Short mmCIF file of C-alpha atoms and ligand atoms in Angstrom, two decimals:
data_model
loop_
_atom_site.label_atom_id
_atom_site.label_comp_id
_atom_site.label_asym_id
_atom_site.label_seq_id
_atom_site.Cartn_x
_atom_site.Cartn_y
_atom_site.Cartn_z
CA MET B 1 -9.54 139.84 8.23
CA PRO B 2 -6.60 140.80 6.30
CA ARG B 3 -3.42 142.71 7.32
CA LEU B 4 -3.44 146.51 5.91
CA VAL B 5 -0.10 148.06 4.84
CA ALA B 6 0.01 151.94 4.38
CA VAL B 7 3.09 153.07 2.23
CA SER B 8 3.38 157.02 1.90
CA ASN B 9 6.50 158.88 1.90
CA ARG B 10 5.97 160.60 5.51
CA ILE B 11 4.26 158.94 8.28
CA ALA B 12 3.12 160.06 11.43
CA ASP B 13 2.71 158.90 14.72
CA PRO B 14 -1.10 158.83 15.26
CA ARG B 15 -1.24 158.69 19.10
CA ARG B 16 0.01 162.68 18.98
CA THR B 17 -2.79 164.91 18.05
CA ALA B 18 -0.06 167.42 15.74
CA ALA B 19 -0.46 164.32 13.46
CA GLY B 20 -3.82 165.37 12.04
CA GLY B 21 -6.88 163.68 10.93
CA LEU B 22 -5.21 161.67 8.25
CA ALA B 23 -2.77 160.00 10.05
CA VAL B 24 -5.96 159.31 13.06
CA ALA B 25 -8.16 157.84 10.12
CA LEU B 26 -5.38 155.80 8.70
CA ALA B 27 -4.68 154.86 12.04
CA ASP B 28 -7.95 153.47 12.82
CA ALA B 29 -7.60 151.47 9.59
CA LEU B 30 -4.57 150.24 10.83
CA SER B 31 -5.04 149.25 13.88
CA ALA B 32 -8.09 147.22 13.31
CA SER B 33 -5.75 145.06 11.63
CA GLY B 34 -2.52 145.14 13.34
CA GLY B 35 -1.79 146.81 10.37
CA LEU B 36 2.08 148.36 9.43
CA TRP B 37 2.79 151.51 8.18
CA PHE B 38 5.78 152.52 5.79
CA GLY B 39 7.32 155.05 4.65
CA THR B 40 10.71 157.46 4.80
CA SER B 41 11.72 158.83 7.47
CA THR B 42 13.21 162.43 8.54
CA GLN B 43 16.78 161.10 9.05
CA ARG B 44 19.53 161.03 6.26
CA ASP B 45 21.98 157.67 6.33
CA ASP B 46 24.42 158.01 3.60
CA ARG B 47 25.01 153.89 4.09
CA ALA B 48 22.00 153.47 2.15
CA GLY B 49 23.21 152.42 -0.78
CA SER B 50 22.27 151.32 -4.15
CA ASP B 51 18.63 150.87 -4.96
CA GLN B 52 18.54 147.93 -3.45
CA GLY B 53 19.17 149.19 -0.49
CA GLY B 54 22.77 148.43 0.60
CA GLU B 55 23.00 148.63 4.41
CA ALA B 56 20.14 150.58 5.25
CA LYS B 57 17.68 149.42 7.53
CA VAL B 58 13.99 149.40 8.38
CA HIS B 59 13.47 151.12 11.53
CA LEU B 60 10.51 149.46 13.50
CA GLN B 61 8.21 151.12 16.36
CA ARG B 62 4.94 150.26 17.15
CA ALA B 63 2.56 152.32 18.47
CA GLY B 64 -0.63 150.83 19.96
CA GLU B 65 -1.76 148.32 17.59
CA VAL B 66 -0.01 149.70 14.48
CA THR B 67 3.83 149.01 13.36
CA LEU B 68 5.50 152.14 11.89
CA ALA B 69 8.13 151.53 9.78
CA THR B 70 10.51 154.07 8.30
CA LEU B 71 13.56 153.98 6.11
CA ALA B 72 16.09 156.68 6.13
CA LEU B 73 17.76 157.68 2.63
CA ARG B 74 21.02 159.12 1.77
CA ARG B 75 20.69 163.03 1.57
CA GLU B 76 21.40 162.73 -2.72
CA ASP B 77 18.58 160.51 -3.06
CA HIS B 78 15.94 162.67 -1.14
CA ASP B 79 17.06 165.34 -2.99
CA ALA B 80 16.49 163.92 -6.04
CA TYR B 81 13.11 162.17 -4.92
CA TYR B 82 11.52 164.63 -2.81
CA VAL B 83 12.86 168.03 -3.66
CA GLY B 84 13.91 167.50 -7.22
CA TYR B 85 10.93 165.36 -8.71
CA SER B 86 8.20 164.61 -6.38
CA ASN B 87 7.87 168.50 -5.52
CA GLY B 88 9.85 170.53 -8.26
CA VAL B 89 7.98 168.32 -11.28
CA LEU B 90 4.70 166.21 -10.23
CA TRP B 91 3.54 168.76 -7.76
CA PRO B 92 4.12 172.15 -9.84
CA VAL B 93 2.44 170.11 -13.24
CA PHE B 94 -0.20 168.29 -11.37
CA HIS B 95 -1.52 171.81 -9.62
CA TYR B 96 -1.32 173.28 -13.35
CA ARG B 97 1.57 175.23 -12.77
CA LEU B 98 3.91 174.15 -15.90
CA ASP B 99 5.73 177.50 -15.26
CA LEU B 100 6.89 176.35 -12.22
CA ALA B 101 7.93 172.70 -13.00
CA ASP B 102 12.03 172.28 -13.17
CA PHE B 103 11.95 169.54 -15.49
CA ASP B 104 16.03 169.27 -15.95
CA ALA B 105 16.79 169.84 -11.98
CA GLY B 106 13.42 167.03 -11.32
CA ASP B 107 15.62 164.13 -11.40
CA ILE B 108 13.98 160.97 -12.63
CA ASP B 109 16.58 158.66 -11.93
CA GLY B 110 16.32 159.35 -8.10
CA TYR B 111 12.63 159.14 -7.93
CA ARG B 112 12.69 155.89 -9.87
CA ARG B 113 15.48 154.82 -7.72
CA VAL B 114 13.88 155.32 -4.19
CA ASN B 115 10.44 153.88 -5.31
CA ARG B 116 12.73 150.87 -6.23
CA LEU B 117 14.36 150.88 -2.96
CA LEU B 118 10.99 151.17 -0.92
CA ALA B 119 9.90 148.00 -3.06
CA HIS B 120 13.23 145.96 -1.82
CA LYS B 121 12.47 146.57 1.72
CA LEU B 122 8.90 146.64 1.88
CA MET B 123 8.63 143.08 0.31
CA PRO B 124 10.47 140.88 2.85
CA MET B 125 8.18 142.40 5.47
CA LEU B 126 4.64 141.39 3.69
CA ARG B 127 2.63 138.54 4.65
CA ALA B 128 0.77 136.88 1.74
CA ASP B 129 -2.66 138.01 2.57
CA ASP B 130 -1.60 141.81 3.44
CA VAL B 131 -3.83 144.17 1.48
CA ILE B 132 -1.67 147.33 0.44
CA TRP B 133 -2.82 151.04 0.14
CA VAL B 134 -0.04 153.64 -1.44
CA HIS B 135 -0.52 157.52 -0.71
CA ASP B 136 0.31 160.27 -2.95
CA TYR B 137 2.66 161.40 -5.74
CA HIS B 138 5.93 160.41 -4.64
CA VAL B 139 5.14 157.02 -4.41
CA ILE B 140 3.04 156.47 -7.83
CA PRO B 141 5.45 153.62 -9.08
CA LEU B 142 6.04 151.81 -6.24
CA ALA B 143 3.16 148.72 -7.29
CA ALA B 144 5.10 148.14 -10.37
CA GLU B 145 8.10 147.85 -8.51
CA LEU B 146 6.58 145.12 -5.79
CA ARG B 147 5.12 143.73 -9.18
CA ALA B 148 8.79 143.50 -10.36
CA LEU B 149 9.66 141.57 -7.13
CA GLY B 150 6.88 139.22 -7.68
CA SER B 151 4.05 140.88 -5.64
CA THR B 152 0.51 139.45 -6.40
CA HIS B 153 -0.76 141.26 -3.39
CA ARG B 154 -4.19 143.90 -3.78
CA ILE B 155 -2.53 147.14 -4.11
CA GLY B 156 -4.51 150.28 -4.15
CA PHE B 157 -3.31 154.23 -4.50
CA PHE B 158 -4.60 157.35 -4.07
CA LEU B 159 -3.80 160.37 -5.37
CA HIS B 160 -4.47 163.38 -3.11
CA ILE B 161 -3.45 165.83 -5.20
CA PRO B 162 -5.48 167.15 -8.49
CA LEU B 163 -4.96 165.07 -11.73
CA PRO B 164 -4.60 167.60 -14.20
CA PRO B 165 -6.25 167.12 -18.06
CA PRO B 166 -4.47 165.18 -20.65
CA LEU B 167 -2.63 167.95 -22.33
CA ILE B 168 -0.86 169.70 -19.05
CA LEU B 169 0.23 165.97 -17.81
CA ALA B 170 1.63 165.30 -21.22
CA ALA B 171 4.39 167.95 -20.25
CA ILE B 172 6.28 165.45 -18.12
CA PRO B 173 8.67 163.95 -19.84
CA GLN B 174 7.90 160.53 -18.17
CA HIS B 175 4.07 160.69 -18.08
CA GLU B 176 3.55 157.89 -20.37
CA TRP B 177 5.85 155.55 -17.95
CA LEU B 178 4.19 157.08 -14.93
CA MET B 179 0.42 156.28 -16.05
CA ARG B 180 0.99 153.51 -17.15
CA SER B 181 2.68 152.66 -13.51
CA LEU B 182 -1.12 153.13 -12.37
CA PHE B 183 -1.87 150.06 -13.96
CA ALA B 184 -0.12 147.94 -11.49
CA TYR B 185 -2.52 148.71 -9.12
CA ASP B 186 -5.48 146.96 -8.44
CA LEU B 187 -7.66 150.19 -7.66
CA VAL B 188 -6.78 153.85 -7.93
CA GLY B 189 -8.74 156.49 -6.00
CA PHE B 190 -9.11 160.36 -6.84
CA GLN B 191 -10.31 163.20 -5.05
CA SER B 192 -12.70 164.47 -6.98
CA ASN B 193 -14.89 163.26 -10.30
CA THR B 194 -13.02 165.82 -12.08
CA ASP B 195 -9.77 164.17 -11.67
CA LEU B 196 -11.38 160.69 -12.66
CA ARG B 197 -12.34 162.60 -15.97
CA HIS B 198 -8.73 163.71 -16.56
CA PHE B 199 -7.68 159.95 -15.88
CA ALA B 200 -9.94 158.29 -18.14
CA ARG B 201 -9.52 160.97 -20.97
CA TYR B 202 -5.92 160.69 -20.49
CA VAL B 203 -6.20 156.74 -20.81
CA GLN B 204 -8.41 156.42 -23.59
CA ALA B 205 -6.51 159.14 -25.94
CA GLU B 206 -2.78 158.04 -24.68
CA GLY B 207 -3.06 154.50 -23.62
CA ARG B 208 -5.97 153.87 -25.81
CA ALA B 209 -7.40 152.42 -23.29
CA GLU B 210 -10.77 150.55 -22.94
CA GLN B 211 -13.41 151.43 -20.21
CA ARG B 212 -15.36 148.24 -19.23
CA GLY B 213 -18.15 148.71 -17.29
CA ASP B 214 -18.32 152.41 -15.25
CA ASP B 215 -14.89 152.29 -13.72
CA LEU B 216 -12.91 149.67 -15.18
CA PHE B 217 -10.15 150.39 -17.14
CA HIS B 218 -8.15 148.04 -19.62
CA ALA B 219 -4.62 149.51 -21.06
CA PHE B 220 -0.83 148.52 -21.17
CA GLY B 221 -1.95 144.95 -20.95
CA ARG B 222 -3.72 145.14 -17.21
CA SER B 223 -7.29 146.01 -15.70
CA VAL B 224 -7.34 149.00 -13.25
CA ARG B 225 -10.37 150.02 -11.52
CA ALA B 226 -10.53 153.77 -10.93
CA ARG B 227 -12.99 156.17 -8.86
CA ALA B 228 -13.64 159.04 -7.04
CA PHE B 229 -13.21 158.92 -3.27
CA PRO B 230 -13.67 162.14 -2.07
CA ILE B 231 -11.29 162.60 1.25
CA GLY B 232 -13.11 164.51 4.60
CA ILE B 233 -12.63 164.80 8.37
CA ASP B 234 -13.30 163.32 11.29
CA VAL B 235 -15.73 165.87 12.00
CA ASP B 236 -16.26 164.26 15.87
CA GLU B 237 -12.65 164.26 16.67
CA PHE B 238 -12.75 167.64 15.47
CA ALA B 239 -15.37 168.64 17.55
CA SER B 240 -13.77 167.37 20.53
CA LEU B 241 -10.81 169.37 19.95
CA LEU B 242 -13.07 172.28 20.08
CA GLN B 243 -14.26 171.33 23.34
CA GLY B 244 -10.32 171.36 24.42
CA ARG B 245 -8.46 173.72 27.00
CA GLU B 246 -6.34 175.44 24.09
CA ALA B 247 -9.40 175.75 21.79
CA GLN B 248 -11.32 177.49 24.23
CA GLU B 249 -8.39 179.54 25.32
CA THR B 250 -7.83 180.61 21.95
CA LEU B 251 -11.70 181.61 21.24
CA ALA B 252 -11.94 183.53 24.58
CA THR B 253 -8.86 185.13 23.48
CA MET B 254 -9.88 186.30 20.06
CA ARG B 255 -13.36 187.04 21.08
CA GLU B 256 -11.90 189.57 23.69
CA GLN B 257 -8.90 191.24 21.44
CA TYR B 258 -11.42 191.55 18.08
CA ALA B 259 -14.93 192.21 20.21
CA LYS B 260 -15.39 194.97 17.75
CA ARG B 261 -13.81 193.66 14.59
CA LYS B 262 -15.37 191.05 12.49
CA LEU B 263 -12.94 188.12 11.53
CA LEU B 264 -11.81 186.85 8.56
CA VAL B 265 -9.57 183.52 8.88
CA GLY B 266 -7.00 181.40 6.10
CA VAL B 267 -5.16 178.54 7.52
CA ASP B 268 -3.15 176.88 4.85
CA ARG B 269 0.24 175.58 4.23
CA LEU B 270 2.74 178.48 2.89
CA ASP B 271 2.22 176.98 -0.85
CA TYR B 272 1.86 178.84 -3.96
CA SER B 273 -1.33 176.46 -4.81
CA LYS B 274 -3.05 177.98 -2.13
CA GLY B 275 -3.75 181.22 -3.79
CA LEU B 276 -2.61 183.26 -0.87
CA PRO B 277 -0.96 186.50 -2.63
CA GLN B 278 -4.46 186.81 -4.47
CA ARG B 279 -6.48 186.72 -1.36
CA VAL B 280 -5.03 189.09 0.09
CA ARG B 281 -5.39 191.05 -2.56
CA ALA B 282 -8.95 190.69 -2.94
CA PHE B 283 -8.62 191.37 1.01
CA ARG B 284 -7.19 194.51 0.21
CA ARG B 285 -9.61 195.50 -2.97
CA LEU B 286 -12.64 194.71 -0.39
CA LEU B 287 -10.87 197.58 1.93
CA GLU B 288 -10.66 200.21 -0.81
CA ARG B 289 -14.18 199.68 -2.31
CA HIS B 290 -16.04 198.53 0.71
CA PRO B 291 -14.55 201.22 3.09
CA GLU B 292 -16.93 200.70 5.62
CA ASN B 293 -15.24 197.44 6.71
CA ARG B 294 -12.01 199.41 7.58
CA MET B 295 -11.60 199.55 11.37
CA SER B 296 -13.42 196.23 11.42
CA ALA B 297 -12.67 193.64 9.03
CA THR B 298 -9.80 191.90 9.99
CA LEU B 299 -7.93 189.29 8.53
CA ILE B 300 -5.79 186.11 10.45
CA GLN B 301 -3.82 184.40 7.56
CA VAL B 302 -1.50 181.55 9.03
CA ALA B 303 0.84 180.08 6.94
CA SER B 304 2.68 177.18 8.21
CA PRO B 305 6.25 177.04 6.87
CA SER B 306 6.15 174.29 3.93
CA ARG B 307 9.33 173.10 1.55
CA GLU B 308 11.64 175.42 2.61
CA ASP B 309 14.15 173.86 0.24
CA VAL B 310 12.04 174.30 -2.76
CA ASP B 311 12.89 177.61 -4.61
CA ALA B 312 9.43 178.36 -5.21
CA TYR B 313 8.47 178.79 -1.99
CA ALA B 314 10.94 181.18 -0.93
CA ASP B 315 9.29 183.11 -3.92
CA ILE B 316 5.89 183.11 -2.77
CA ARG B 317 6.93 183.96 0.94
CA ARG B 318 8.42 187.27 -0.08
CA GLU B 319 5.86 188.07 -2.05
CA LEU B 320 3.24 187.33 0.65
CA GLU B 321 5.02 189.25 2.99
CA GLY B 322 5.53 192.49 0.84
CA LEU B 323 1.78 192.11 0.16
CA CYS B 324 0.85 192.13 3.82
CA GLY B 325 3.40 194.84 5.03
CA ALA B 326 2.02 196.88 1.97
CA ILE B 327 -1.54 196.60 3.52
CA ASN B 328 -1.17 197.33 6.71
CA GLY B 329 0.89 200.71 5.76
CA GLU B 330 -1.63 201.53 3.56
CA TYR B 331 -4.60 200.82 5.77
CA GLY B 332 -3.51 199.74 9.64
CA GLU B 333 -4.46 202.85 11.80
CA LEU B 334 -3.19 202.73 15.70
CA ASP B 335 -5.61 200.36 16.80
CA TRP B 336 -6.22 198.15 13.62
CA MET B 337 -3.98 196.32 11.61
CA PRO B 338 -6.41 194.62 8.35
CA VAL B 339 -3.98 191.50 8.21
CA ARG B 340 -1.87 189.44 11.02
CA TYR B 341 -0.07 187.19 8.92
CA ILE B 342 1.68 184.38 11.04
CA HIS B 343 4.44 182.32 9.88
CA ARG B 344 4.89 179.78 11.74
CA THR B 345 2.70 176.58 12.93
CA VAL B 346 -0.34 176.70 15.15
CA ALA B 347 -0.65 174.18 17.66
CA ARG B 348 -3.44 171.56 16.26
CA ARG B 349 -5.81 172.11 19.27
CA ARG B 350 -6.18 175.97 18.82
CA LEU B 351 -7.31 175.62 15.52
CA PRO B 352 -10.56 175.01 15.81
CA GLY B 353 -10.93 177.78 18.62
CA LEU B 354 -9.23 180.02 15.95
CA TYR B 355 -11.93 179.30 13.09
CA ARG B 356 -15.35 179.33 15.29
CA ALA B 357 -13.92 183.00 16.28
CA ALA B 358 -14.08 184.12 12.43
CA ARG B 359 -17.05 185.23 10.40
CA VAL B 360 -15.66 184.47 7.25
CA GLY B 361 -13.07 181.22 6.82
CA LEU B 362 -11.30 182.48 3.50
CA VAL B 363 -10.41 179.08 2.01
CA THR B 364 -9.24 180.14 -2.00
CA PRO B 365 -6.53 178.04 -3.68
CA LEU B 366 -5.73 178.17 -7.00
CA ARG B 367 -5.61 174.39 -7.34
CA ASP B 368 -6.33 171.85 -4.50
CA GLY B 369 -6.98 168.06 -4.31
CA MET B 370 -9.69 168.51 -1.83
CA ASN B 371 -8.86 171.29 0.79
CA LEU B 372 -9.57 169.90 4.38
CA VAL B 373 -9.26 173.23 6.12
CA ALA B 374 -12.74 174.05 4.11
CA LYS B 375 -14.19 171.07 6.26
CA GLU B 376 -12.47 171.88 9.50
CA TYR B 377 -13.54 175.22 9.20
CA VAL B 378 -17.36 174.10 8.80
CA ALA B 379 -17.16 171.55 11.56
CA ALA B 380 -16.01 174.06 14.23
CA GLN B 381 -18.81 176.74 13.48
CA ASP B 382 -21.55 177.39 16.32
CA PRO B 383 -24.66 176.24 14.63
CA ALA B 384 -26.72 178.79 16.02
CA ASP B 385 -24.11 181.31 14.37
CA PRO B 386 -22.05 179.93 12.42
CA GLY B 387 -19.60 181.48 9.89
CA VAL B 388 -19.55 181.75 6.10
CA LEU B 389 -17.46 179.93 4.14
CA VAL B 390 -15.44 181.31 1.06
CA LEU B 391 -14.56 178.97 -1.18
CA SER B 392 -12.45 178.25 -4.68
CA ARG B 393 -14.18 176.60 -7.35
CA PHE B 394 -10.55 175.10 -7.85
CA ALA B 395 -10.99 173.02 -4.86
CA GLY B 396 -11.39 169.95 -4.58
CA ALA B 397 -14.28 170.21 -2.48
CA ALA B 398 -16.21 172.94 -4.31
CA GLU B 399 -17.72 169.51 -5.93
CA GLN B 400 -19.28 168.61 -2.77
CA LEU B 401 -19.64 172.42 -1.07
CA GLY B 402 -20.04 174.15 -3.97
CA ASP B 403 -23.80 174.63 -3.42
CA ASP B 404 -23.80 176.35 0.05
CA ALA B 405 -20.76 177.99 0.41
CA LEU B 406 -19.55 181.12 -1.44
CA LEU B 407 -17.74 179.85 -4.34
CA VAL B 408 -15.17 182.21 -6.19
CA ASN B 409 -12.80 182.26 -8.67
CA PRO B 410 -9.44 183.36 -6.83
CA TYR B 411 -8.04 185.11 -9.89
CA ASP B 412 -10.46 187.33 -10.09
CA THR B 413 -10.02 190.12 -7.30
CA GLN B 414 -13.04 191.75 -7.99
CA GLY B 415 -15.31 188.88 -7.66
CA THR B 416 -13.45 187.36 -4.47
CA ALA B 417 -13.88 190.57 -2.72
CA ASP B 418 -17.77 190.77 -3.83
CA ALA B 419 -17.76 187.38 -1.97
CA ILE B 420 -16.12 188.55 1.48
CA GLN B 421 -18.52 191.49 1.56
CA HIS B 422 -21.29 189.23 0.76
CA ALA B 423 -20.43 186.67 3.59
CA LEU B 424 -19.71 189.58 5.88
CA ARG B 425 -23.28 190.86 5.59
CA MET B 426 -24.88 187.51 5.15
CA PRO B 427 -28.40 187.49 7.54
CA LEU B 428 -28.19 184.59 10.75
CA ASP B 429 -30.95 182.93 8.62
CA GLU B 430 -29.23 182.31 5.46
CA ARG B 431 -25.85 181.87 7.61
CA ARG B 432 -27.81 178.82 9.39
CA THR B 433 -29.37 177.29 7.05
CA ARG B 434 -26.22 177.06 4.48
CA HIS B 435 -23.85 176.09 7.62
CA GLU B 436 -26.49 173.19 8.33
CA ARG B 437 -26.08 171.77 4.90
CA LEU B 438 -22.58 171.85 4.71
CA LEU B 439 -22.16 170.50 7.82
CA ALA B 440 -24.50 167.30 7.34
CA CYS B 441 -22.49 167.00 3.91
CA ILE B 442 -18.83 167.04 6.13
CA ARG B 443 -20.20 164.25 8.12
CA GLU B 444 -21.64 162.48 5.49
CA HIS B 445 -18.83 162.15 3.38
CA ASP B 446 -16.18 162.22 6.49
CA VAL B 447 -13.05 160.46 6.48
CA HIS B 448 -14.07 157.18 8.04
CA ARG B 449 -16.51 156.95 5.05
CA TRP B 450 -13.45 157.79 2.46
CA HIS B 451 -11.12 154.97 3.82
CA ARG B 452 -13.83 152.33 4.22
CA THR B 453 -15.11 153.00 0.84
CA PHE B 454 -11.64 152.98 -0.77
CA LEU B 455 -11.03 149.41 1.26
CA GLN B 456 -13.88 147.68 0.64
CA THR B 457 -13.95 148.34 -3.44
CA LEU B 458 -10.28 147.28 -2.80
CA THR B 459 -10.69 143.90 -1.33
CA GLU B 460 -14.37 143.53 -2.87
CA GLU B 461 -13.25 141.90 -6.06
CA HIS B 462 -11.10 139.88 -4.02
CA ALA B 463 -13.76 137.43 -3.15
C1 GDG Q 501 -2.92 167.38 0.48
C2 GDG Q 501 -4.03 168.28 -0.62
C3 GDG Q 501 -5.57 167.31 0.14
C4 GDG Q 501 -2.44 173.70 8.68
N1 GDG Q 501 -1.57 174.53 8.67
C5 GDG Q 501 -1.75 174.26 9.81
C6 GDG Q 501 -2.35 173.14 10.01
N2 GDG Q 501 -2.62 172.76 8.80
C7 GDG Q 501 -3.29 171.37 8.70
C8 GDG Q 501 -5.02 171.93 8.52
C9 GDG Q 501 -5.37 170.69 7.92
C10 GDG Q 501 -4.21 170.38 6.72
O1 GDG Q 501 -2.93 170.60 7.71
C11 GDG Q 501 -3.85 170.61 5.41
O2 GDG Q 501 -4.78 170.09 3.93
P1 GDG Q 501 -5.16 170.40 3.01
O3 GDG Q 501 -6.23 169.15 2.77
O4 GDG Q 501 -5.86 171.89 3.47
O5 GDG Q 501 -3.77 170.60 1.97
P2 GDG Q 501 -2.70 169.88 2.09
O6 GDG Q 501 -1.48 169.95 3.44
O7 GDG Q 501 -1.59 170.86 0.75
O8 GDG Q 501 -3.22 168.58 1.57
C12 GDG Q 501 -5.28 168.37 -0.34
C13 GDG Q 501 -5.01 166.41 1.98
O9 GDG Q 501 -3.68 166.77 1.00
C14 GDG Q 501 -5.72 165.49 2.13
O10 GDG Q 501 -5.96 164.59 1.02
O11 GDG Q 501 -7.14 167.59 0.98
O12 GDG Q 501 -5.88 168.88 -0.83
O13 GDG Q 501 -3.03 169.66 -0.84
O14 GDG Q 501 -5.52 169.68 8.53
O15 GDG Q 501 -5.63 171.93 9.76
N3 GDG Q 501 -2.25 172.26 11.13
C15 GDG Q 501 -1.51 173.05 12.54
N4 GDG Q 501 -0.89 174.21 12.80
C16 GDG Q 501 -1.06 175.34 11.18
O16 GDG Q 501 -0.32 176.23 11.36
N5 GDG Q 501 -1.58 172.32 13.38
#
């Protein structure tokens, strides 16, 4: 079996629960082949020098069978590559938010420089028959940089976030260069069929690509295979977390404190793509139009801190905090607050207990590659008395879960409020039937299947 080398901006120690399902899943794939996981470090190192790396040394650490390799960047490089270009240009545009993209500040030179540096540092660590799997928008040009250094490895890429339609993508001044660099991969994976269609339309229109067969695209003198590989969670890992002490404690506390209430839960990074102000407005509309929910429906919104060095994130935080304060001021009673807003990271071991206590799971992003919280919420429910998932039609997860979740348009405040009301009133039979199908779906399309099918597709043409 060839060794697997995974590359992503951040890496996580898979032995720590806090790392989450993706790290665990990647670790499974990496452990089986004694693999290497390479990414940037949270440390800064001003000796890192030019794009060839100067004095910078890769830091190596063993985690069971897996080797973790990290590179510290210069502050200036990190700011240009991560804050400026990745999160100031690519993240907003790929989530259809041209209004939030800062094309001037987004430093393309820094993005290129860091990708070249990563390739220079990775290349000497590679063995001839390694298979390389590159993750996400921070490192799109990595394969092109590796090829420039002579790599002939099988290299796959998975985009965790959505790919927007061609005309939105075309707003990025370097769109052609970015998309052309995808053709240095052997396989490109997207979260959904919608993203895949956007890719096909883009390369046909802008790259005059020829599609050969179902998933093979030829353009820019190279061929690339592109497919949808919807990511999932590790359902059993999540179920076993639910049995743990912290989750059970959280569940018991919630049940005791909210014995007479109906809980709704939202768990998101505090990100403008997650539609948090829209969600709180819909909840407020629910209380306004369906007053029987007052003194009862309680929204617990965990909004974990994220990318606080990017301006747009400070704005969304202010807006959300203002809205939560206003709704509590207007509707709150001495013994009932409609919204509990928590701007901290809740321990991962507690999350399943929180999900299980909630009658409604609110997953209403404005745009999302997949959204794993939707799947975690389903996995944590009691099949005998499950809660209802209210899901945005703009989450990648809607392609899989859309028939059995209550689908909403998060921009439609009234429509979302009505769906929440429907969820709160849904009879047990219907809740059970929907949940059974949702659970079967997330089990079938779990994270193990995701990495297995991706890696099989990446390596199969090798034979
Ligand atoms: C990107 C794409 C795609 C959240 N708050 C806390 C916490 N979380 C955990 C959740 C979940 C994960 O973070 C979030 O995953 P999502 O999929 O919902 O969203 P992104 O972080 O934006 O991820 C997304 C994903 O990549 C995978 O491909 O699905 O579309 O945007 O696991 O539970 N975990 C803890 N405390 C929190 O407060 N411990």
